[in-house]
Backbone as numpy.savetxt, mean C-alpha at the origin, in Angstrom:
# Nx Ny Nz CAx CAy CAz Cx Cy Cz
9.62 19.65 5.26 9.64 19.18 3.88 9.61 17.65 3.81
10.01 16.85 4.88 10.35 15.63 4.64 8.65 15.11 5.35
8.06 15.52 5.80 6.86 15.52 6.14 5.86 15.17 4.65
5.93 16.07 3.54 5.48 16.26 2.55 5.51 15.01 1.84
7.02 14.39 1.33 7.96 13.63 0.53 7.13 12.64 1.06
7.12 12.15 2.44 6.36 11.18 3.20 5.21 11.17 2.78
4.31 11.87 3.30 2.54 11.93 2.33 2.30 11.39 1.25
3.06 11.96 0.34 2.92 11.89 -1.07 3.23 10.38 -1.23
3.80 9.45 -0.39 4.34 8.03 -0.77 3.41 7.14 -0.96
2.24 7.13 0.05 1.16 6.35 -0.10 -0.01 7.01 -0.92
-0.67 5.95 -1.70 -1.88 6.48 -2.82 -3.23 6.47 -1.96
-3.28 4.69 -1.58 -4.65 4.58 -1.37 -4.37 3.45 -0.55
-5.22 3.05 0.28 -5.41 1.28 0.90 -6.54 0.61 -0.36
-5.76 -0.47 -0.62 -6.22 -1.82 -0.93 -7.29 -2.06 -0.30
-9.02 -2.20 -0.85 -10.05 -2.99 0.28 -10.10 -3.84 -0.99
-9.96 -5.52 -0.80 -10.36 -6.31 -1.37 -10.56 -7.92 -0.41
-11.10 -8.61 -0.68 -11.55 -10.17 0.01 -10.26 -9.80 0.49
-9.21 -10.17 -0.53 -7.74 -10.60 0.48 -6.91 -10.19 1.17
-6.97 -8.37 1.21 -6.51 -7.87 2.39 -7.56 -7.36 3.36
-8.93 -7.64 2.98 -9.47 -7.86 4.25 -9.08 -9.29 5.40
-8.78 -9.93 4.22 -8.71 -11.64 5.45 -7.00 -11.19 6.13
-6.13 -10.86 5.42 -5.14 -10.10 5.52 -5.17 -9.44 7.18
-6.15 -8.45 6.94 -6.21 -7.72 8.23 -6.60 -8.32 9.59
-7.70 -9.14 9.01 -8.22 -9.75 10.86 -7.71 -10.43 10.99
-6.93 -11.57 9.80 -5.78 -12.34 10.27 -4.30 -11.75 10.55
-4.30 -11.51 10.15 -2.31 -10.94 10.31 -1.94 -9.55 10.75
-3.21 -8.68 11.12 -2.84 -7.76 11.22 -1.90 -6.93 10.72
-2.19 -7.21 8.76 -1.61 -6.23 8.05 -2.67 -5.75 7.06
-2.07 -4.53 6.46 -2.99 -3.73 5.57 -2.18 -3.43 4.21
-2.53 -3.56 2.73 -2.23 -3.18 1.79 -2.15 -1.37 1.27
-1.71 -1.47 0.53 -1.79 0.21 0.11 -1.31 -0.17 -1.06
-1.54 0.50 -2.14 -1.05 1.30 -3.23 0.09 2.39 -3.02
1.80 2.10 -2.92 2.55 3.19 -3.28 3.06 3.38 -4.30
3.92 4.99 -4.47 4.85 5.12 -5.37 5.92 4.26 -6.32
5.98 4.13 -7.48 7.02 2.90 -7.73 8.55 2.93 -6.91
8.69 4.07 -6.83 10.23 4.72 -6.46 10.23 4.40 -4.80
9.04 3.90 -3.81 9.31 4.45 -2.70 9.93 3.08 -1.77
10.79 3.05 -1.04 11.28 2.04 -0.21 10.43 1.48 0.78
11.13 0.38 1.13 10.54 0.00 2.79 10.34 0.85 3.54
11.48 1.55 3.86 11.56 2.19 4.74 10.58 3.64 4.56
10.58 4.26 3.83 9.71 5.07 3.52 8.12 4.98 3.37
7.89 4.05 3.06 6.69 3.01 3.54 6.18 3.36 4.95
7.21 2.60 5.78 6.83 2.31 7.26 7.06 3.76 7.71
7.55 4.46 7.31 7.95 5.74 7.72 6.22 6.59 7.41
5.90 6.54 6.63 4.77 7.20 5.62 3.60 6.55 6.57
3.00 5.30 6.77 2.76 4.83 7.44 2.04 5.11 8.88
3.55 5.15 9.72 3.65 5.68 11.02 3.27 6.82 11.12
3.57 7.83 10.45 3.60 9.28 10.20 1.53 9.39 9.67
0.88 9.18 8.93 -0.29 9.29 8.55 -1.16 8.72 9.51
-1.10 7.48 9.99 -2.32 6.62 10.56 -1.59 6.64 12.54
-0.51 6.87 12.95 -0.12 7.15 14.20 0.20 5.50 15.07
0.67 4.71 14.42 0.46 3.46 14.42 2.15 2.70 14.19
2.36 1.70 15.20 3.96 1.61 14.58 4.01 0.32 13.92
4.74 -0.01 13.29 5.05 -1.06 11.91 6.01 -1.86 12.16
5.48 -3.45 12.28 6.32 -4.42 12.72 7.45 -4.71 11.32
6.92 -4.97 10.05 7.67 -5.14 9.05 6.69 -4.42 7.90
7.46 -4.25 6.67 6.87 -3.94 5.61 7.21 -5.10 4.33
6.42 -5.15 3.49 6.71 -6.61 2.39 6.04 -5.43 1.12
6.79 -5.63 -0.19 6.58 -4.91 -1.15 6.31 -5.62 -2.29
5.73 -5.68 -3.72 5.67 -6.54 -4.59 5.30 -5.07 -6.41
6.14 -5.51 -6.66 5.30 -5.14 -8.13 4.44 -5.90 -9.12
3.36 -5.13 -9.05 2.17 -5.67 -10.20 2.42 -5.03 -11.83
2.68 -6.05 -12.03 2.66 -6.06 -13.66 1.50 -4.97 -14.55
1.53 -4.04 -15.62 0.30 -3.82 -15.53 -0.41 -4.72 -17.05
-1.55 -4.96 -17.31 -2.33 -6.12 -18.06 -2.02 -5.21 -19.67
-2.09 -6.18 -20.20 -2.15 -5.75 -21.67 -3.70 -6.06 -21.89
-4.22 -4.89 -22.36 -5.78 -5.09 -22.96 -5.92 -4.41 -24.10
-6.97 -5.32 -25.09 -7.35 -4.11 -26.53 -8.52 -3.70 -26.51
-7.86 -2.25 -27.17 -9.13 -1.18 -27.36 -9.89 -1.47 -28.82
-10.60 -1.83 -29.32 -10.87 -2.19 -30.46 -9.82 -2.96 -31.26
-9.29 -2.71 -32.15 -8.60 -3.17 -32.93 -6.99 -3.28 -32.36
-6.36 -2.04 -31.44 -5.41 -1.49 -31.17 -5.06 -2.36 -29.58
-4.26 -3.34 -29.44 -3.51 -3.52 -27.85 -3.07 -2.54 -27.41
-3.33 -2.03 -26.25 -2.74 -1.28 -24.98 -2.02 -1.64 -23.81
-1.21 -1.56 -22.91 -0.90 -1.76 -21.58 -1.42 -0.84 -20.52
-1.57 -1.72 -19.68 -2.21 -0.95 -18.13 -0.73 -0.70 -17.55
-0.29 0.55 -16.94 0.81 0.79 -16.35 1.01 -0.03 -15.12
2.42 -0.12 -14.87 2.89 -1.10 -13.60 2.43 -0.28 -12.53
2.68 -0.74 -11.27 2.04 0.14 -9.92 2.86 -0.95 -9.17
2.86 -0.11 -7.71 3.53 -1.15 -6.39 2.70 -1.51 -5.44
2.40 -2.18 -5.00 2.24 -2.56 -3.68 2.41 -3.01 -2.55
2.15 -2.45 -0.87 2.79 -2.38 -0.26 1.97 -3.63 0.68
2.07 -4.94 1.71 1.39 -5.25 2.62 2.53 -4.70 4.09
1.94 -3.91 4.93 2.26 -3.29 6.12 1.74 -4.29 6.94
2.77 -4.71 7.63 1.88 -5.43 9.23 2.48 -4.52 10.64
1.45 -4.64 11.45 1.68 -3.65 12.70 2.18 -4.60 13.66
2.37 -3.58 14.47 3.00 -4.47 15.99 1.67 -4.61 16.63
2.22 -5.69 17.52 0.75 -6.04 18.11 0.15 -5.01 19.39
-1.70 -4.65 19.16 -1.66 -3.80 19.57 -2.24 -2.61 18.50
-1.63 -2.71 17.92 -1.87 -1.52 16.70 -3.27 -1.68 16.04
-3.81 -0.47 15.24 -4.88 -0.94 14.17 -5.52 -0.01 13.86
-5.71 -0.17 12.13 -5.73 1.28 11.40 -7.19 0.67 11.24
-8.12 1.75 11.45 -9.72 1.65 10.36 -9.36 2.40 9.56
-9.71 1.68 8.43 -10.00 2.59 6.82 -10.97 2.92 6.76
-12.09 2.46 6.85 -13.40 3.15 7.09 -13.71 4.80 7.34
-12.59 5.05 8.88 -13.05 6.27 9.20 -11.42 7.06 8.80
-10.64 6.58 8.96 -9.20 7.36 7.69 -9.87 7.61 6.47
């Protein structure tokens, strides 16, 4: 069961300019998680999906944008994000994940 709980933590990897420069420099990778999910569950989720071990994890919340639909303002919902860096040695392709 705790296998499951784990899965479910991570959404997606981040491919953008800056966690690509991210990756060949620092050997870390972004993701999209759960709002609720910890560090530790992170690196746990992580390790567990891609087979890879995790030097530190760094977390941030993104605000989500206020935009209008015609006449009417809306908000874009908040979301988390995660930058994972590996131990050296390590290294996830997203490409073929």
């Amino acid at each position: 069961m705790e296998r499951i709980k784990l899965a479910s933590v991570l959404f997606a990897p981040i491919v953008s300019e800056k966690s690509s420069n991210a990756a060949d420099q620092n050997n870390q990778f972004v993701f999209k998680v759960k709002k609720s999910a910890t560090k530790l569950q992170i690196k746990n989720a992580v390790e567990l999906m891609f087979g890879v071990e995790v030097a530190a994890v760094r977390v941030l919340n993104v605000k989500g944008k206020i935009k209008r639909f015609g006449r009417t303002l809306g908000k874009r919902s908040d979301w988390k994000k995660a930058y994972v860096k590996l131990q050296p040695g390590h290294n996830i392709e997203l490409a073929t994940a």
